[in-house]
Amino acid sequence: MNLAVQSFNPTCMINLESLVTTIPDFPKPGIQFKDITPILANPQAFSQLIDQMSQQVKLSGANLVVGLESRGFIFGVAIAERLALPFVPARKAGKLPGATVKADYSLEYGTQSLELQIGSIKPDNKVAIVDDLLATGGTALAAEKLIKMLGGKVSGYFFAIELVALEGRKHLTNGITESVMKF
């Protein structure tokens, strides 16, 4: 079987925003959840999104990608592979083996903790923080705190979607902040 690898064609741009659906009252009443699943189900749209995010990460000078649990893993791994950079997962508390550092943060609908494995970030690392969505910025700030605890520097924050009305961008001051789609 001959499988051809299809790469992103910039002359056939897909309107990514049109593929994002809104799920009302998920995961709690009042939340308007932005669902990126249709982009994941469309190989050309996903490739286009990863190309756009990868270009932003490359311009930041990052030499390592941290993906935030859980959808940030999808984008982070793809970006890291595309740019030939190492990938490190930032996970919810209790999900990583070995010794970890931990930071608590607030979500727009609750609180959570994030962890990185000790030794996963080195002092010379310029780290791109990648996630699917920027809302209030709490998760990205927790990741920044962990990266700094381990001696790394943040090169920027990179999101597929930004919820502009929640003003999460104003809290992210270390490095650049980029998002592909704004709602």
Tab-separated table of C-alpha atoms in Angstrom:
chain	number	residue	atom	x	y	z
A	1	MET	CA	0.000	0.000	0.000
A	2	ASN	CA	1.385	3.410	-0.961
A	3	LEU	CA	0.467	6.149	1.513
A	4	ALA	CA	1.182	9.688	0.385
A	5	VAL	CA	1.863	12.296	3.013
A	6	GLN	CA	-0.352	15.306	2.431
A	7	SER	CA	1.160	18.610	3.479
A	8	PHE	CA	-0.576	21.910	4.063
A	9	ASN	CA	-1.264	23.902	0.895
A	10	PRO	CA	-1.469	27.656	1.674
A	11	THR	CA	-3.470	28.299	-1.509
A	12	CYS	CA	-6.361	26.207	-0.140
A	13	MET	CA	-6.906	27.944	3.195
A	14	ILE	CA	-9.706	26.549	5.327
A	15	ASN	CA	-11.754	28.876	7.505
A	16	LEU	CA	-10.815	27.216	10.785
A	17	GLU	CA	-13.243	29.314	12.841
A	18	SER	CA	-16.159	27.867	10.856
A	19	LEU	CA	-15.212	24.379	12.062
A	20	VAL	CA	-15.253	25.250	15.779
A	21	THR	CA	-18.594	24.477	17.414
A	22	THR	CA	-19.993	25.933	20.627
A	23	ILE	CA	-21.448	23.601	23.248
A	24	PRO	CA	-23.595	25.556	25.743
A	25	ASP	CA	-23.430	24.836	29.477
A	26	PHE	CA	-20.417	22.509	29.294
A	27	PRO	CA	-18.748	21.493	31.558
A	28	LYS	CA	-20.897	23.684	33.836
A	29	PRO	CA	-23.926	25.942	33.360
A	30	GLY	CA	-22.956	29.284	31.838
A	31	ILE	CA	-19.817	28.014	30.073
A	32	GLN	CA	-19.860	28.228	26.263
A	33	PHE	CA	-17.391	25.437	25.416
A	34	LYS	CA	-15.488	25.852	22.143
A	35	ASP	CA	-15.146	22.380	20.609
A	36	ILE	CA	-12.147	21.864	18.302
A	37	THR	CA	-13.040	18.234	17.553
A	38	PRO	CA	-14.175	19.070	13.972
A	39	ILE	CA	-10.688	20.466	13.258
A	40	LEU	CA	-9.090	17.294	14.612
A	41	ALA	CA	-11.376	15.247	12.349
A	42	ASN	CA	-10.282	17.181	9.246
A	43	PRO	CA	-6.663	16.329	8.324
A	44	GLN	CA	-6.206	19.376	6.073
A	45	ALA	CA	-7.621	21.776	8.682
A	46	PHE	CA	-5.505	20.206	11.434
A	47	SER	CA	-2.376	20.448	9.288
A	48	GLN	CA	-3.148	24.091	8.522
A	49	LEU	CA	-3.598	24.869	12.215
A	50	ILE	CA	-0.373	23.071	13.180
A	51	ASP	CA	1.509	24.897	10.402
A	52	GLN	CA	0.277	28.254	11.691
A	53	MET	CA	1.062	27.466	15.322
A	54	SER	CA	4.457	25.941	14.410
A	55	GLN	CA	5.463	29.109	12.582
A	56	GLN	CA	4.622	31.174	15.659
A	57	VAL	CA	6.567	28.829	17.957
A	58	LYS	CA	9.570	28.890	15.597
A	59	LEU	CA	9.614	32.706	15.588
A	60	SER	CA	9.682	32.684	19.411
A	61	GLY	CA	13.061	30.912	19.450
A	62	ALA	CA	11.763	28.028	21.557
A	63	ASN	CA	13.940	24.951	21.917
A	64	LEU	CA	11.331	22.881	23.820
A	65	VAL	CA	7.517	22.589	23.763
A	66	VAL	CA	5.373	22.107	26.863
A	67	GLY	CA	1.810	20.960	26.162
A	68	LEU	CA	-0.871	21.564	28.779
A	69	GLU	CA	-3.201	18.739	29.774
A	70	SER	CA	-5.001	17.503	27.910
A	71	ARG	CA	-5.785	19.022	24.531
A	72	GLY	CA	-2.494	20.903	24.621
A	73	PHE	CA	-0.838	17.499	24.200
A	74	ILE	CA	-2.455	17.082	20.770
A	75	PHE	CA	-1.155	20.407	19.482
A	76	GLY	CA	2.112	20.390	21.406
A	77	VAL	CA	3.275	16.997	20.175
A	78	ALA	CA	2.407	17.860	16.560
A	79	ILE	CA	4.232	21.202	16.787
A	80	ALA	CA	7.259	19.651	18.497
A	81	GLU	CA	7.453	16.955	15.820
A	82	ARG	CA	7.060	19.490	13.011
A	83	LEU	CA	9.895	21.629	14.433
A	84	ALA	CA	12.060	18.692	15.635
A	85	LEU	CA	11.880	19.919	19.248
A	86	PRO	CA	11.506	17.934	22.478
A	87	PHE	CA	8.012	17.737	24.003
A	88	VAL	CA	7.202	17.781	27.735
A	89	PRO	CA	3.672	17.209	29.098
A	90	ALA	CA	2.350	19.418	31.901
A	91	ARG	CA	-0.160	17.173	33.680
A	92	LYS	CA	-2.801	17.402	36.338
A	93	ALA	CA	-1.614	16.474	39.822
A	94	GLY	CA	-0.829	12.818	40.423
A	95	LYS	CA	-0.574	11.808	36.745
A	96	LEU	CA	3.215	11.920	36.255
A	97	PRO	CA	5.636	9.316	37.600
A	98	GLY	CA	8.643	10.289	39.676
A	99	ALA	CA	9.400	13.536	41.453
A	100	THR	CA	7.439	16.583	40.305
A	101	VAL	CA	6.911	20.267	40.981
A	102	LYS	CA	3.343	21.484	41.406
A	103	ALA	CA	1.454	24.753	40.932
A	104	ASP	CA	-2.206	25.484	41.693
A	105	TYR	CA	-4.330	27.677	39.426
A	106	SER	CA	-7.891	28.895	38.963
A	107	LEU	CA	-10.092	28.123	35.991
A	108	GLU	CA	-13.131	30.098	34.925
A	109	TYR	CA	-15.143	27.270	36.546
A	110	GLY	CA	-12.990	25.948	39.432
A	111	THR	CA	-9.448	25.239	40.639
A	112	GLN	CA	-6.852	22.693	39.579
A	113	SER	CA	-3.164	21.767	39.960
A	114	LEU	CA	-0.538	21.253	37.296
A	115	GLU	CA	2.764	19.340	37.534
A	116	LEU	CA	6.007	18.919	35.599
A	117	GLN	CA	8.572	16.209	36.222
A	118	ILE	CA	11.750	17.395	37.899
A	119	GLY	CA	14.513	17.347	35.296
A	120	SER	CA	12.157	17.790	32.322
A	121	ILE	CA	13.162	21.454	31.905
A	122	LYS	CA	16.802	22.584	31.898
A	123	PRO	CA	18.146	26.090	32.631
A	124	ASP	CA	19.005	26.663	28.943
A	125	ASN	CA	15.486	25.767	27.749
A	126	LYS	CA	13.411	28.440	26.009
A	127	VAL	CA	9.956	26.957	26.362
A	128	ALA	CA	6.868	27.367	24.189
A	129	ILE	CA	3.715	26.779	26.247
A	130	VAL	CA	1.040	25.242	23.994
A	131	ASP	CA	-2.652	24.668	24.650
A	132	ASP	CA	-5.873	24.517	22.717
A	133	LEU	CA	-7.540	27.495	24.386
A	134	LEU	CA	-6.677	30.726	26.178
A	135	ALA	CA	-9.481	31.733	28.535
A	136	THR	CA	-8.416	33.435	31.784
A	137	GLY	CA	-4.754	32.409	31.445
A	138	GLY	CA	-4.621	30.473	34.717
A	139	THR	CA	-3.332	27.209	33.268
A	140	ALA	CA	-0.640	28.927	31.202
A	141	LEU	CA	0.478	30.951	34.238
A	142	ALA	CA	0.744	27.763	36.312
A	143	ALA	CA	2.895	26.215	33.560
A	144	GLU	CA	5.073	29.343	33.483
A	145	LYS	CA	5.568	29.100	37.248
A	146	LEU	CA	6.619	25.442	36.943
A	147	ILE	CA	8.998	26.167	34.055
A	148	LYS	CA	10.661	28.923	36.089
A	149	MET	CA	10.871	26.652	39.153
A	150	LEU	CA	12.872	24.220	37.002
A	151	GLY	CA	15.143	26.967	35.640
A	152	GLY	CA	13.663	27.411	32.150
A	153	LYS	CA	12.488	30.563	30.405
A	154	VAL	CA	9.190	31.036	28.567
A	155	SER	CA	9.599	32.016	24.913
A	156	GLY	CA	5.861	32.419	24.431
A	157	TYR	CA	2.329	31.114	24.812
A	158	PHE	CA	0.575	29.547	21.827
A	159	PHE	CA	-3.109	28.701	21.524
A	160	ALA	CA	-5.429	27.417	18.828
A	161	ILE	CA	-8.296	29.524	20.243
A	162	GLU	CA	-8.462	32.663	22.374
A	163	LEU	CA	-11.609	33.779	24.199
A	164	VAL	CA	-10.911	37.508	23.905
A	165	ALA	CA	-13.626	38.698	26.325
A	166	LEU	CA	-11.988	36.814	29.218
A	167	GLU	CA	-8.774	38.867	28.784
A	168	GLY	CA	-6.382	36.030	29.609
A	169	ARG	CA	-3.751	37.587	27.327
A	170	LYS	CA	-3.202	40.518	29.696
A	171	HIS	CA	-1.860	38.120	32.360
A	172	LEU	CA	0.723	36.505	30.063
A	173	THR	CA	3.692	38.855	30.025
A	174	ASN	CA	6.741	36.599	29.578
A	175	GLY	CA	7.369	36.090	25.884
A	176	ILE	CA	4.896	36.509	23.079
A	177	THR	CA	1.250	35.411	23.157
A	178	GLU	CA	-0.249	34.092	19.929
A	179	SER	CA	-3.552	32.513	19.042
A	180	VAL	CA	-4.787	31.379	15.638
A	181	MET	CA	-8.515	31.922	16.211
A	182	LYS	CA	-10.214	34.573	18.340
A	183	PHE	CA	-13.754	34.348	19.647
